[in-house]
Amino acid sequence: MGNKKNNDIRSGSEYEHRVYENALMALDRARSKRRSYMKYGPLVIIGSAVLFLSLMFVTELKVEFLILWIATILYSIGLMIRAEYSYYRMSELLMIPAEDEESEILNKVRADLNNLRSYVEKQNHTKAETVTGDGSSDPDSNQTDGSAPSDKDDKAGGTDK
């Protein structure tokens, strides 16, 4: 009898796991639909504007094409809003942070800046450890970048004042 209870628990956890996997698949479908609507939605709006405006100027059915154009714009915007909201709501229900292309780009930029910062710090550290010909470890003593001489060079006889 205790064995049957274990099977019920196991089947219940398996059921929950399958439900969660199905929800993740639905989230992936919503994400792909959202991306395609965000990619092609503005193109549909611009294409409909070009099409209906050209038909308005060519034919005498100006009001009808204007109404169709406005309806097409509203429908396209409605689809984009619905896709965005359904993705947001599903990610909120599954407690998965919603992805934004802007946040992905910002994360990549931050990672690149951190890599650059660590590279510059490494180069500065290596340059500071470099021993010059007189045994000092002064990073300003080897000026190969064409920058202005420092005060130390002026005192050493670089210029007469």
PDB file of C-alpha atoms in Angstrom:
ATOM      1  CA  MET A   1       0.000   0.000   0.000  1.00  0.00           C
ATOM      2  CA  GLY A   2       2.880   2.347   0.724  1.00  0.00           C
ATOM      3  CA  ASN A   3       4.306   1.448  -2.684  1.00  0.00           C
ATOM      4  CA  LYS A   4       1.160   2.733  -4.413  1.00  0.00           C
ATOM      5  CA  LYS A   5       1.523   6.046  -2.575  1.00  0.00           C
ATOM      6  CA  ASN A   6       5.109   6.368  -3.870  1.00  0.00           C
ATOM      7  CA  ASN A   7       3.906   5.712  -7.426  1.00  0.00           C
ATOM      8  CA  ASP A   8       1.247   8.402  -7.073  1.00  0.00           C
ATOM      9  CA  ILE A   9       3.838  10.900  -5.868  1.00  0.00           C
ATOM     10  CA  ARG A  10       6.226   9.952  -8.624  1.00  0.00           C
ATOM     11  CA  SER A  11       3.529  10.187 -11.264  1.00  0.00           C
ATOM     12  CA  GLY A  12       2.407  13.515  -9.780  1.00  0.00           C
ATOM     13  CA  SER A  13       5.914  14.952  -9.964  1.00  0.00           C
ATOM     14  CA  GLU A  14       6.304  13.586 -13.490  1.00  0.00           C
ATOM     15  CA  TYR A  15       3.003  15.186 -14.406  1.00  0.00           C
ATOM     16  CA  GLU A  16       4.143  18.520 -12.963  1.00  0.00           C
ATOM     17  CA  HIS A  17       7.410  18.213 -14.857  1.00  0.00           C
ATOM     18  CA  ARG A  18       5.555  17.566 -18.125  1.00  0.00           C
ATOM     19  CA  VAL A  19       3.264  20.523 -17.472  1.00  0.00           C
ATOM     20  CA  TYR A  20       6.290  22.742 -16.814  1.00  0.00           C
ATOM     21  CA  GLU A  21       8.011  21.501 -19.998  1.00  0.00           C
ATOM     22  CA  ASN A  22       4.837  22.205 -21.998  1.00  0.00           C
ATOM     23  CA  ALA A  23       4.673  25.682 -20.488  1.00  0.00           C
ATOM     24  CA  LEU A  24       8.317  26.301 -21.454  1.00  0.00           C
ATOM     25  CA  MET A  25       7.572  25.154 -25.008  1.00  0.00           C
ATOM     26  CA  ALA A  26       4.598  27.518 -25.117  1.00  0.00           C
ATOM     27  CA  LEU A  27       6.876  30.299 -23.872  1.00  0.00           C
ATOM     28  CA  ASP A  28       9.353  29.537 -26.663  1.00  0.00           C
ATOM     29  CA  ARG A  29       6.538  29.657 -29.235  1.00  0.00           C
ATOM     30  CA  ALA A  30       5.348  32.975 -27.792  1.00  0.00           C
ATOM     31  CA  ARG A  31       8.929  34.299 -27.888  1.00  0.00           C
ATOM     32  CA  SER A  32       9.376  33.361 -31.543  1.00  0.00           C
ATOM     33  CA  LYS A  33       5.959  34.809 -32.451  1.00  0.00           C
ATOM     34  CA  ARG A  34       6.841  38.006 -30.568  1.00  0.00           C
ATOM     35  CA  ARG A  35      10.166  38.330 -32.386  1.00  0.00           C
ATOM     36  CA  SER A  36       8.583  37.773 -35.796  1.00  0.00           C
ATOM     37  CA  TYR A  37       5.795  40.295 -35.097  1.00  0.00           C
ATOM     38  CA  MET A  38       8.314  42.851 -33.862  1.00  0.00           C
ATOM     39  CA  LYS A  39      10.454  42.225 -36.933  1.00  0.00           C
ATOM     40  CA  TYR A  40       7.766  42.191 -39.618  1.00  0.00           C
ATOM     41  CA  GLY A  41       5.027  44.295 -37.991  1.00  0.00           C
ATOM     42  CA  PRO A  42       6.569  47.679 -38.812  1.00  0.00           C
ATOM     43  CA  LEU A  43       7.293  46.454 -42.346  1.00  0.00           C
ATOM     44  CA  VAL A  44       3.623  45.519 -42.799  1.00  0.00           C
ATOM     45  CA  ILE A  45       2.560  48.944 -41.532  1.00  0.00           C
ATOM     46  CA  ILE A  46       4.941  50.746 -43.897  1.00  0.00           C
ATOM     47  CA  GLY A  47       4.013  48.459 -46.809  1.00  0.00           C
ATOM     48  CA  SER A  48       0.314  49.022 -46.206  1.00  0.00           C
ATOM     49  CA  ALA A  49       0.902  52.764 -46.087  1.00  0.00           C
ATOM     50  CA  VAL A  50       2.658  52.700 -49.442  1.00  0.00           C
ATOM     51  CA  LEU A  51       0.032  50.424 -50.982  1.00  0.00           C
ATOM     52  CA  PHE A  52      -3.073  52.219 -49.726  1.00  0.00           C
ATOM     53  CA  LEU A  53      -1.697  55.728 -50.301  1.00  0.00           C
ATOM     54  CA  SER A  54      -0.793  54.853 -53.874  1.00  0.00           C
ATOM     55  CA  LEU A  55      -4.262  53.347 -54.404  1.00  0.00           C
ATOM     56  CA  MET A  56      -5.846  56.453 -52.855  1.00  0.00           C
ATOM     57  CA  PHE A  57      -4.086  58.703 -55.355  1.00  0.00           C
ATOM     58  CA  VAL A  58      -4.756  56.471 -58.356  1.00  0.00           C
ATOM     59  CA  THR A  59      -8.423  55.596 -57.845  1.00  0.00           C
ATOM     60  CA  GLU A  60     -11.459  57.562 -56.809  1.00  0.00           C
ATOM     61  CA  LEU A  61     -12.186  55.345 -53.788  1.00  0.00           C
ATOM     62  CA  LYS A  62     -10.175  57.529 -51.412  1.00  0.00           C
ATOM     63  CA  VAL A  63     -12.289  57.144 -48.287  1.00  0.00           C
ATOM     64  CA  GLU A  64     -12.569  53.373 -48.621  1.00  0.00           C
ATOM     65  CA  PHE A  65      -8.815  52.910 -48.986  1.00  0.00           C
ATOM     66  CA  LEU A  66      -8.190  55.307 -46.103  1.00  0.00           C
ATOM     67  CA  ILE A  67     -10.501  53.218 -43.902  1.00  0.00           C
ATOM     68  CA  LEU A  68      -8.769  50.006 -45.013  1.00  0.00           C
ATOM     69  CA  TRP A  69      -5.372  51.551 -44.320  1.00  0.00           C
ATOM     70  CA  ILE A  70      -6.369  52.623 -40.807  1.00  0.00           C
ATOM     71  CA  ALA A  71      -7.909  49.189 -40.137  1.00  0.00           C
ATOM     72  CA  THR A  72      -4.701  47.484 -41.308  1.00  0.00           C
ATOM     73  CA  ILE A  73      -2.576  49.670 -39.039  1.00  0.00           C
ATOM     74  CA  LEU A  74      -4.807  49.025 -36.023  1.00  0.00           C
ATOM     75  CA  TYR A  75      -4.894  45.285 -36.694  1.00  0.00           C
ATOM     76  CA  SER A  76      -1.088  45.092 -37.048  1.00  0.00           C
ATOM     77  CA  ILE A  77      -0.532  47.066 -33.869  1.00  0.00           C
ATOM     78  CA  GLY A  78      -3.081  44.893 -32.062  1.00  0.00           C
ATOM     79  CA  LEU A  79      -1.231  41.737 -33.100  1.00  0.00           C
ATOM     80  CA  MET A  80       2.091  43.150 -31.918  1.00  0.00           C
ATOM     81  CA  ILE A  81       0.633  44.224 -28.567  1.00  0.00           C
ATOM     82  CA  ARG A  82      -1.059  40.833 -28.061  1.00  0.00           C
ATOM     83  CA  ALA A  83       2.171  38.957 -28.816  1.00  0.00           C
ATOM     84  CA  GLU A  84       4.152  41.176 -26.463  1.00  0.00           C
ATOM     85  CA  TYR A  85       1.613  40.843 -23.655  1.00  0.00           C
ATOM     86  CA  SER A  86       1.222  37.072 -23.992  1.00  0.00           C
ATOM     87  CA  TYR A  87       5.001  36.617 -23.873  1.00  0.00           C
ATOM     88  CA  TYR A  88       5.281  38.953 -20.886  1.00  0.00           C
ATOM     89  CA  ARG A  89       2.443  37.231 -19.029  1.00  0.00           C
ATOM     90  CA  MET A  90       3.797  33.720 -19.662  1.00  0.00           C
ATOM     91  CA  SER A  91       7.308  34.679 -18.561  1.00  0.00           C
ATOM     92  CA  GLU A  92       5.835  36.292 -15.454  1.00  0.00           C
ATOM     93  CA  LEU A  93       3.787  33.176 -14.613  1.00  0.00           C
ATOM     94  CA  LEU A  94       6.814  30.914 -15.061  1.00  0.00           C
ATOM     95  CA  MET A  95       8.957  33.364 -13.062  1.00  0.00           C
ATOM     96  CA  ILE A  96      11.409  33.683 -15.926  1.00  0.00           C
ATOM     97  CA  PRO A  97      12.696  37.193 -16.584  1.00  0.00           C
ATOM     98  CA  ALA A  98      11.435  38.545 -19.896  1.00  0.00           C
ATOM     99  CA  GLU A  99      14.098  38.969 -22.554  1.00  0.00           C
ATOM    100  CA  ASP A 100      14.478  42.221 -24.359  1.00  0.00           C
ATOM    101  CA  GLU A 101      16.734  42.637 -27.334  1.00  0.00           C
ATOM    102  CA  GLU A 102      17.834  45.923 -25.802  1.00  0.00           C
ATOM    103  CA  SER A 103      18.809  44.241 -22.541  1.00  0.00           C
ATOM    104  CA  GLU A 104      20.675  41.550 -24.494  1.00  0.00           C
ATOM    105  CA  ILE A 105      22.569  44.248 -26.359  1.00  0.00           C
ATOM    106  CA  LEU A 106      23.249  46.127 -23.119  1.00  0.00           C
ATOM    107  CA  ASN A 107      24.540  42.951 -21.490  1.00  0.00           C
ATOM    108  CA  LYS A 108      26.869  42.335 -24.442  1.00  0.00           C
ATOM    109  CA  VAL A 109      28.111  45.933 -24.291  1.00  0.00           C
ATOM    110  CA  ARG A 110      28.678  45.649 -20.532  1.00  0.00           C
ATOM    111  CA  ALA A 111      30.601  42.407 -21.020  1.00  0.00           C
ATOM    112  CA  ASP A 112      32.713  44.013 -23.740  1.00  0.00           C
ATOM    113  CA  LEU A 113      33.415  47.013 -21.518  1.00  0.00           C
ATOM    114  CA  ASN A 114      34.393  44.745 -18.627  1.00  0.00           C
ATOM    115  CA  ASN A 115      36.703  42.784 -20.931  1.00  0.00           C
ATOM    116  CA  LEU A 116      38.226  46.013 -22.206  1.00  0.00           C
ATOM    117  CA  ARG A 117      38.650  47.348 -18.670  1.00  0.00           C
ATOM    118  CA  SER A 118      40.399  44.175 -17.521  1.00  0.00           C
ATOM    119  CA  TYR A 119      42.624  44.245 -20.614  1.00  0.00           C
ATOM    120  CA  VAL A 120      43.613  47.880 -19.988  1.00  0.00           C
ATOM    121  CA  GLU A 121      44.273  47.182 -16.303  1.00  0.00           C
ATOM    122  CA  LYS A 122      46.386  44.171 -17.271  1.00  0.00           C
ATOM    123  CA  GLN A 123      48.348  46.271 -19.764  1.00  0.00           C
ATOM    124  CA  ASN A 124      48.874  49.048 -17.202  1.00  0.00           C
ATOM    125  CA  HIS A 125      49.971  46.506 -14.615  1.00  0.00           C
ATOM    126  CA  THR A 126      52.383  44.904 -17.092  1.00  0.00           C
ATOM    127  CA  LYS A 127      53.711  48.319 -18.124  1.00  0.00           C
ATOM    128  CA  ALA A 128      54.229  49.314 -14.482  1.00  0.00           C
ATOM    129  CA  GLU A 129      56.217  46.136 -13.828  1.00  0.00           C
ATOM    130  CA  THR A 130      58.445  46.636 -16.839  1.00  0.00           C
ATOM    131  CA  VAL A 131      61.903  47.553 -15.676  1.00  0.00           C
ATOM    132  CA  THR A 132      63.587  50.352 -17.611  1.00  0.00           C
ATOM    133  CA  GLY A 133      67.282  50.562 -18.428  1.00  0.00           C
ATOM    134  CA  ASP A 134      68.243  52.404 -15.187  1.00  0.00           C
ATOM    135  CA  GLY A 135      66.476  49.898 -12.936  1.00  0.00           C
ATOM    136  CA  SER A 136      63.464  52.067 -12.105  1.00  0.00           C
ATOM    137  CA  SER A 137      59.931  50.927 -12.728  1.00  0.00           C
ATOM    138  CA  ASP A 138      58.558  54.261 -13.979  1.00  0.00           C
ATOM    139  CA  PRO A 139      55.935  53.790 -16.702  1.00  0.00           C
ATOM    140  CA  ASP A 140      56.412  57.416 -17.895  1.00  0.00           C
ATOM    141  CA  SER A 141      60.113  57.006 -18.628  1.00  0.00           C
ATOM    142  CA  ASN A 142      59.517  55.147 -21.923  1.00  0.00           C
ATOM    143  CA  GLN A 143      57.479  57.549 -24.022  1.00  0.00           C
ATOM    144  CA  THR A 144      56.803  56.021 -27.391  1.00  0.00           C
ATOM    145  CA  ASP A 145      53.310  57.406 -27.935  1.00  0.00           C
ATOM    146  CA  GLY A 146      54.427  60.936 -28.785  1.00  0.00           C
ATOM    147  CA  SER A 147      52.865  62.526 -25.719  1.00  0.00           C
ATOM    148  CA  ALA A 148      54.218  65.613 -24.067  1.00  0.00           C
ATOM    149  CA  PRO A 149      57.196  65.121 -21.741  1.00  0.00           C
ATOM    150  CA  SER A 150      56.436  65.061 -18.044  1.00  0.00           C
ATOM    151  CA  ASP A 151      57.792  67.432 -15.382  1.00  0.00           C
ATOM    152  CA  LYS A 152      60.487  64.882 -14.600  1.00  0.00           C
ATOM    153  CA  ASP A 153      61.856  65.230 -18.146  1.00  0.00           C
ATOM    154  CA  ASP A 154      61.836  69.037 -17.839  1.00  0.00           C
ATOM    155  CA  LYS A 155      63.930  68.909 -14.660  1.00  0.00           C
ATOM    156  CA  ALA A 156      66.340  66.435 -16.182  1.00  0.00           C
ATOM    157  CA  GLY A 157      67.435  68.958 -18.765  1.00  0.00           C
ATOM    158  CA  GLY A 158      64.797  68.570 -21.468  1.00  0.00           C
ATOM    159  CA  THR A 159      64.265  72.365 -21.833  1.00  0.00           C
ATOM    160  CA  ASP A 160      65.920  75.488 -20.500  1.00  0.00           C
ATOM    161  CA  LYS A 161      63.732  78.143 -18.995  1.00  0.00           C
TER     162      LYS A 161
END
